[in-house]
mmCIF file of C-alpha atoms in Angstrom:
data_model
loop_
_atom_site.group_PDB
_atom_site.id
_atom_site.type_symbol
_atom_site.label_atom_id
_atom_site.label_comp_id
_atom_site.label_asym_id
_atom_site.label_seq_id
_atom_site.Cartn_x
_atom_site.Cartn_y
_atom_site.Cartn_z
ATOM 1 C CA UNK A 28 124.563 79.440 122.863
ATOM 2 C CA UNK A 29 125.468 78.144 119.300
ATOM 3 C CA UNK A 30 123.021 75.079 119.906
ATOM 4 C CA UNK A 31 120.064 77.552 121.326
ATOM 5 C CA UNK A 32 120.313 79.087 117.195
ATOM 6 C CA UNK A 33 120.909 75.489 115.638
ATOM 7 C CA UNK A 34 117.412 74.444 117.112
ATOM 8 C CA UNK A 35 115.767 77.613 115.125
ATOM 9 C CA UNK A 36 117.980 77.116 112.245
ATOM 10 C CA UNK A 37 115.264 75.375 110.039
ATOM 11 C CA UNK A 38 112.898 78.331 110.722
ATOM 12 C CA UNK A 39 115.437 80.969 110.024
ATOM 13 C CA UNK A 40 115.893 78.975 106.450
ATOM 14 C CA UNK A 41 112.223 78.890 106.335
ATOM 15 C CA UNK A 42 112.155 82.990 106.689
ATOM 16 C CA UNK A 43 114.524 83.210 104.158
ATOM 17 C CA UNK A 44 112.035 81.348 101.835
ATOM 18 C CA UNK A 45 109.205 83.250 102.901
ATOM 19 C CA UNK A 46 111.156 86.767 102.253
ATOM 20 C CA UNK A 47 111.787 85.229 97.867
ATOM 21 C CA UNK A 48 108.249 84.900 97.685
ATOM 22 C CA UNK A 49 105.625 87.849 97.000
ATOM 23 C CA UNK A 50 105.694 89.748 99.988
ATOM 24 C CA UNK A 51 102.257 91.093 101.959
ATOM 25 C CA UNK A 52 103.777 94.462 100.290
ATOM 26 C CA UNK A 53 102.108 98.071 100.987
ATOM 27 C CA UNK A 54 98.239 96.472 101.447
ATOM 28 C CA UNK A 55 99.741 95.241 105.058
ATOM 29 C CA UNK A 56 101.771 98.369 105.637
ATOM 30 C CA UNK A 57 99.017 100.487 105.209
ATOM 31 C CA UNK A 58 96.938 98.889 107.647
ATOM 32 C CA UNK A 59 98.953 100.462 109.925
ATOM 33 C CA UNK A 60 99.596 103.874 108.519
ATOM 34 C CA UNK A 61 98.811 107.538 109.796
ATOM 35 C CA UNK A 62 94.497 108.123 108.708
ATOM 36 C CA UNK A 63 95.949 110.997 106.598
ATOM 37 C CA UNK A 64 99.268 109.696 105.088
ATOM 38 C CA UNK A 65 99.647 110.180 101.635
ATOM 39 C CA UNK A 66 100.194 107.021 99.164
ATOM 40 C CA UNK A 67 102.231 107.618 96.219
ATOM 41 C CA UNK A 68 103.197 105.367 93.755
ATOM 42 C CA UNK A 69 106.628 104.902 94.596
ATOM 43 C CA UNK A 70 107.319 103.881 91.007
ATOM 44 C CA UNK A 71 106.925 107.405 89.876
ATOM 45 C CA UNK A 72 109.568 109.035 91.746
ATOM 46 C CA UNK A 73 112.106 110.782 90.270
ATOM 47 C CA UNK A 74 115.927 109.301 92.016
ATOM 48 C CA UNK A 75 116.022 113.389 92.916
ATOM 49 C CA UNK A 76 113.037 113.771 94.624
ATOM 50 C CA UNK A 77 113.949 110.454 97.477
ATOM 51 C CA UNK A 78 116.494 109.730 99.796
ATOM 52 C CA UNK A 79 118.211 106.830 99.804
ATOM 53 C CA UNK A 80 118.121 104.786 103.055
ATOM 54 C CA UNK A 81 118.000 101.497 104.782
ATOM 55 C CA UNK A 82 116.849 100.220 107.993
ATOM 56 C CA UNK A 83 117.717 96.947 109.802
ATOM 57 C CA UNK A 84 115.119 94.618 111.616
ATOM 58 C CA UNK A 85 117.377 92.696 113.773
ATOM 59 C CA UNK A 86 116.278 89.257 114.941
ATOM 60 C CA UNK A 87 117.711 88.568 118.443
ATOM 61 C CA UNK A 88 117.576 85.825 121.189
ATOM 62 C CA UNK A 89 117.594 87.032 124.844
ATOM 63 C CA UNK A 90 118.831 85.062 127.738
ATOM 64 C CA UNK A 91 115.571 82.775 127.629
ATOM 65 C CA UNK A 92 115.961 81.565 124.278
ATOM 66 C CA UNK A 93 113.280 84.603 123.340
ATOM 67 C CA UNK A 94 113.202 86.265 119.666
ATOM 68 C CA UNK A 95 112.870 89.943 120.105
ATOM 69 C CA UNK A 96 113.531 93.253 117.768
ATOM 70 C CA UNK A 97 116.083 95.493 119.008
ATOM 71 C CA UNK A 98 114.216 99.623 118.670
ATOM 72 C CA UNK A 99 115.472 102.952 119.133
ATOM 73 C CA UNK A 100 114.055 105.953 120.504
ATOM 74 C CA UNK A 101 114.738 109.270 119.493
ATOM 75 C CA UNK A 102 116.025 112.244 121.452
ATOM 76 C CA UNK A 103 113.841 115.229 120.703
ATOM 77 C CA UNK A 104 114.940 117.974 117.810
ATOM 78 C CA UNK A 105 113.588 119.957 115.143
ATOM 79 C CA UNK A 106 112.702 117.485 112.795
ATOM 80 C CA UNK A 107 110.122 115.332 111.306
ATOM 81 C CA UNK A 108 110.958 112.226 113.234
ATOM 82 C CA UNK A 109 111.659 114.263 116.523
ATOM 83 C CA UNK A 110 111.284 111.533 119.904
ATOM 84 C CA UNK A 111 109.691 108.490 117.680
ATOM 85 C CA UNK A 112 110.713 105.045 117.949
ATOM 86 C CA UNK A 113 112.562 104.006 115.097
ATOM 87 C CA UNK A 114 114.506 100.945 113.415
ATOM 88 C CA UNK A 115 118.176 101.351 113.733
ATOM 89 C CA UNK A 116 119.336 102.763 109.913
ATOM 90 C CA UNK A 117 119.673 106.060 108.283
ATOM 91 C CA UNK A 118 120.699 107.377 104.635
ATOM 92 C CA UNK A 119 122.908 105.720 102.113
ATOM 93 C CA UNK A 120 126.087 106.611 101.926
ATOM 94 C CA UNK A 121 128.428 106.033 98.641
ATOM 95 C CA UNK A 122 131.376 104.264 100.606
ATOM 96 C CA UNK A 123 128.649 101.677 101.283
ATOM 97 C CA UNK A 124 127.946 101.056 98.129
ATOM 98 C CA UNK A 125 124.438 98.837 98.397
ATOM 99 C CA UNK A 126 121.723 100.085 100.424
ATOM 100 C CA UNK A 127 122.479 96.137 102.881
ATOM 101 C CA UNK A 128 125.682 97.379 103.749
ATOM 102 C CA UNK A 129 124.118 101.100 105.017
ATOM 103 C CA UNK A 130 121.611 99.213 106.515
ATOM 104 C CA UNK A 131 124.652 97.085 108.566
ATOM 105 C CA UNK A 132 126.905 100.095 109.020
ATOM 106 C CA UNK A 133 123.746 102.149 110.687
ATOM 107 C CA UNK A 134 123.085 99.403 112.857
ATOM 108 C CA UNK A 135 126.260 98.790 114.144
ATOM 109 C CA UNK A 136 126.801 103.144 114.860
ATOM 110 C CA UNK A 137 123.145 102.807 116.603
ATOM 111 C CA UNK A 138 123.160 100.176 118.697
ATOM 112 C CA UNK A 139 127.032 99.346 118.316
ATOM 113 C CA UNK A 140 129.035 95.764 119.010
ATOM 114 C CA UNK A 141 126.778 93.607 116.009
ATOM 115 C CA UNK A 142 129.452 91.966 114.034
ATOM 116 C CA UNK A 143 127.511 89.018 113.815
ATOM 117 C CA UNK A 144 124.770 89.190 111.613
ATOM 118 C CA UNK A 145 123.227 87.061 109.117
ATOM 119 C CA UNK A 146 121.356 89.186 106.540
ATOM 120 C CA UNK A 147 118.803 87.112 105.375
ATOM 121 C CA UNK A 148 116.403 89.547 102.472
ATOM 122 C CA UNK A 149 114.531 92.226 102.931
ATOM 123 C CA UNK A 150 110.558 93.252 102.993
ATOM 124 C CA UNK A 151 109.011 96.046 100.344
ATOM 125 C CA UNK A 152 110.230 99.233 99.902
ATOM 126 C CA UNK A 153 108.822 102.294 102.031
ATOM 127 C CA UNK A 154 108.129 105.581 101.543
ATOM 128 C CA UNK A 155 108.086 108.398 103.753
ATOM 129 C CA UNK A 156 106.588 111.107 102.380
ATOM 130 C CA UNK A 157 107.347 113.928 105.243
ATOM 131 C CA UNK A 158 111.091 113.294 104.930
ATOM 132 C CA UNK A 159 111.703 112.118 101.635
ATOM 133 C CA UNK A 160 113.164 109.059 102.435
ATOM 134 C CA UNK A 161 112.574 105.783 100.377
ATOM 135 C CA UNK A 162 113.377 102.818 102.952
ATOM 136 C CA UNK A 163 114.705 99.281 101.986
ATOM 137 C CA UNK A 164 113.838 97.133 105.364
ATOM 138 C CA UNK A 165 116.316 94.294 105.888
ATOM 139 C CA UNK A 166 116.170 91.401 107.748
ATOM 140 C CA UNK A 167 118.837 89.894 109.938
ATOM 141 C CA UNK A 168 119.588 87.446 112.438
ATOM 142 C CA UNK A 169 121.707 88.033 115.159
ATOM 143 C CA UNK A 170 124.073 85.035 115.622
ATOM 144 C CA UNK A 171 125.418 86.087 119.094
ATOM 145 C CA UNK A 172 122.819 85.137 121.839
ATOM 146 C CA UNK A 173 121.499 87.810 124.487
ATOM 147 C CA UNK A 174 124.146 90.484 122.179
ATOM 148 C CA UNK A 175 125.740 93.478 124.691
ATOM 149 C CA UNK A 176 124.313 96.551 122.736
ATOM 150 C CA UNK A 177 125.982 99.676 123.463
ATOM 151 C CA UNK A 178 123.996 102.516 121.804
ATOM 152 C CA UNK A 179 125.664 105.882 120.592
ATOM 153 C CA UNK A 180 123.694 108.387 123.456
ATOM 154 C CA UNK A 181 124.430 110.730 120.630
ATOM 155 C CA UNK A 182 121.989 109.600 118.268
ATOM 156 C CA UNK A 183 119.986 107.353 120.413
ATOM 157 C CA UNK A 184 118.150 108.281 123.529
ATOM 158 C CA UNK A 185 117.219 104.842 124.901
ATOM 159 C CA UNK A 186 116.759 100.961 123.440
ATOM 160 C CA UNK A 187 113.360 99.251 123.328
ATOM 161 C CA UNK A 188 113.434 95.363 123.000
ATOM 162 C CA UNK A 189 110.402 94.230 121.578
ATOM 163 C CA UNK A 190 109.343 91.046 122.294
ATOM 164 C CA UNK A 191 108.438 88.957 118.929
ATOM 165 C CA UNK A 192 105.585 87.035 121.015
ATOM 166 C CA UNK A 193 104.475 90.853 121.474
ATOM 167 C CA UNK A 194 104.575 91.677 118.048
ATOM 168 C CA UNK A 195 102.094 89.056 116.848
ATOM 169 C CA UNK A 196 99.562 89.477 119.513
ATOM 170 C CA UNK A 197 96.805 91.518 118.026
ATOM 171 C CA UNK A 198 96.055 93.009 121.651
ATOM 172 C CA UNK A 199 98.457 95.267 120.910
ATOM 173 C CA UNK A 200 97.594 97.178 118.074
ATOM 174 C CA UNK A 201 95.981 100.213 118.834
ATOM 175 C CA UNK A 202 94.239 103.625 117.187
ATOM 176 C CA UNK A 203 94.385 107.103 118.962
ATOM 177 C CA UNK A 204 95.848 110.890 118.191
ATOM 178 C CA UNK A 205 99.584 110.660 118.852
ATOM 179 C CA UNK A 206 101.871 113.450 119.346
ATOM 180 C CA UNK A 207 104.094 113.344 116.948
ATOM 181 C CA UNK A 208 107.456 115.394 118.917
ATOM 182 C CA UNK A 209 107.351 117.730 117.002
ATOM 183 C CA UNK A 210 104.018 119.778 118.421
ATOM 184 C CA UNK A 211 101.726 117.720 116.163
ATOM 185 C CA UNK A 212 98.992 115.749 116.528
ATOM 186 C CA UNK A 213 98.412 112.698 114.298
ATOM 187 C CA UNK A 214 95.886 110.251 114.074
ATOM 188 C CA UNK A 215 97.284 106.765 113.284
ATOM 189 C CA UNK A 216 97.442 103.109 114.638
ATOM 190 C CA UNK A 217 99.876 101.928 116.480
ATOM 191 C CA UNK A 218 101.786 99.270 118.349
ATOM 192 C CA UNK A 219 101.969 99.699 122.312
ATOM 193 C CA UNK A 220 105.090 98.111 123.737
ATOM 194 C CA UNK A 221 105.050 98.876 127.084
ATOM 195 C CA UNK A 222 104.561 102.489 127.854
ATOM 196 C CA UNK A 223 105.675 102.741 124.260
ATOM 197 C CA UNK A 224 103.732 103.699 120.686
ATOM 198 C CA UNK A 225 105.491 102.592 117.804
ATOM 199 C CA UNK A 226 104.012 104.296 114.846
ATOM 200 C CA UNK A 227 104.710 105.536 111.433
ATOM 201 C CA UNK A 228 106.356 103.711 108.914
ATOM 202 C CA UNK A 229 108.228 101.918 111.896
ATOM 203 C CA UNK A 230 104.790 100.181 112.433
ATOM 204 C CA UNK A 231 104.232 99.866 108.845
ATOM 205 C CA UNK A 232 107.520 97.769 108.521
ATOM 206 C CA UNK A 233 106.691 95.446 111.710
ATOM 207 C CA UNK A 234 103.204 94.759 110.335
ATOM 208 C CA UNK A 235 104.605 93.585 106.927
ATOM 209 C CA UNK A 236 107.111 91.197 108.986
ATOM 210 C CA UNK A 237 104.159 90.295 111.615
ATOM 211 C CA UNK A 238 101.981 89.009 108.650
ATOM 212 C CA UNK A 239 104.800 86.915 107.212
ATOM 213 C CA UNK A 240 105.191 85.739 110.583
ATOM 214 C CA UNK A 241 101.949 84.732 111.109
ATOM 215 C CA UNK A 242 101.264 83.427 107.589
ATOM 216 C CA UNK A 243 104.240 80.949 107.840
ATOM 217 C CA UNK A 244 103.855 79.805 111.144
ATOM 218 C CA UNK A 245 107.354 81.013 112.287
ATOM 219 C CA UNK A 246 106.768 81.030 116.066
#
C-alpha cells in the first residue's frame, strides 16, 4: 500500500507546486456557476456579513490504485443546501483556530476514521451568496489506501466516490434546470456522476481543481 503512494509521490509534490502558483481563481469557478448567481467582490465584505468555513477535497486511492474524491450527500431539511452533494466541511469554529484545521475536524465528523492526511494548499476562496458562507477549499491526500469511511448518518445521507478520471472528462459536464431540495428550480451546469448532479459551488470548487489538473498534466 505504502509503495502504491511512493509511485505518485512526485506528482503529489508536483500538486503542491501547482497549488503556490496563481491559481485558475473565480474565471474557472464561474464557468460552472448557477446562470443567475450573483458575483460579488469578495474583497468588499465586511468579516460580519460572511461565515467562516472550510471544506476538504480529499485525494484518495481505491483498491485499483484509482484517485477519486470522497462526496457527501445531503439529507433533505429546510435549508439552502437541502439534499445537494457537498464537500465534507462546515463553519469555523474558534477551538480550531485556522480555517485547515476546521476543514480536517469536518472531515473527519463527516466521513469519520481520516487520521491520515497530508494537507497539501488550498484553491481560491468561495463565496456563497445564499448562505453567507465564505469557503477556503483545501487539498489533501489521503495516505491510507482504499480508507474505511464511516459517515455520521446524522449529517450525511449517503457517500459518492468520484472518480478523478471522471472528473476530467468533459463528457460530463452538463447544463439543465435542477431542483434545488428545497422546491426550487435553478438553472446551472453541472457535473453528472452517476445518477448524480453535483452543482453549486461544489462544482465550482472541482472545476478550479479539474483545470489545475489538466493544465499540469497530473493524471
Amino acid at each position: 500500500k505504502e509503495r502504491i503512494l511512493f509511485q505518485s509521490f512526485w506528482k503529489i509534490n508536483k500538486l503542491k507546486s501547482a497549488l503556490l502558483k496563481q491559481l485558475p481563481g473565480i474565471q474557472i469557478q464561474y464557468e460552472m456557476a448557477p446562470l443567475y448567481r450573483q458575483r460579488p467582490d469578495i474583497q468588499t465584505i465586511e468579516p460580519q456579513n460572511f461565515i467562516k468555513s472550510a471544506v476538504m477535497i480529499l485525494l484518495c486511492k481505491d483498491e485499483n490504485n484509482e484517485w477519486f474524491i470522497p462526496l457527501t450527500q445531503r439529507y433533505k431539511y429546510e435549508g439552502h443546501h437541502s439534499a445537494q452533494i457537498s464537500l465534507p466541511g462546515g463553519k469555523y469554529e474558534v477551538l480550531d483556530g485556522c480555517l485547515q484545521k476546521t476543514a480536517l475536524r469536518e472531515c473527519n465528523e463527516e466521513i469519520g476514521n481520516i487520521e491520515n492526511i497530508l494537507v497539501l494548499g488550498k484553491l481560491t476562496t468561495i463565496y456563497i451568496p445564499i448562505s453567507g458562507y465564505m469557503v477556503e477549499p483545501y487539498i489533501g491526500i489521503c495516505k491510507e489506501i482504499n480508507p474505511n469511511f464511516n459517515i455520521d448518518v446524522k449529517e450525511v445521507k449517503s457517500l459518492i466516490k468520484l472518480s478523478l478520471t471522471m472528473l476530467l472528462d468533459d463528457g460530463i459536464v452538463m447544463h439543465g434546470i435542477i431542483n434545488n431540495g428545497s422546491g426550487n428550480k435553478i438553472e446551472a451546469p453541472y457535473f453528472k456522476c452517476k445518477n448524480h448532479k453535483i452543482w453549486g459551488a461544489t462544482a465550482m470548487i472541482l472545476n478550479e481543481l479539474k483545470v489545475i489538473f489538466k493544465t499540469e498534466k497530473l493524471l
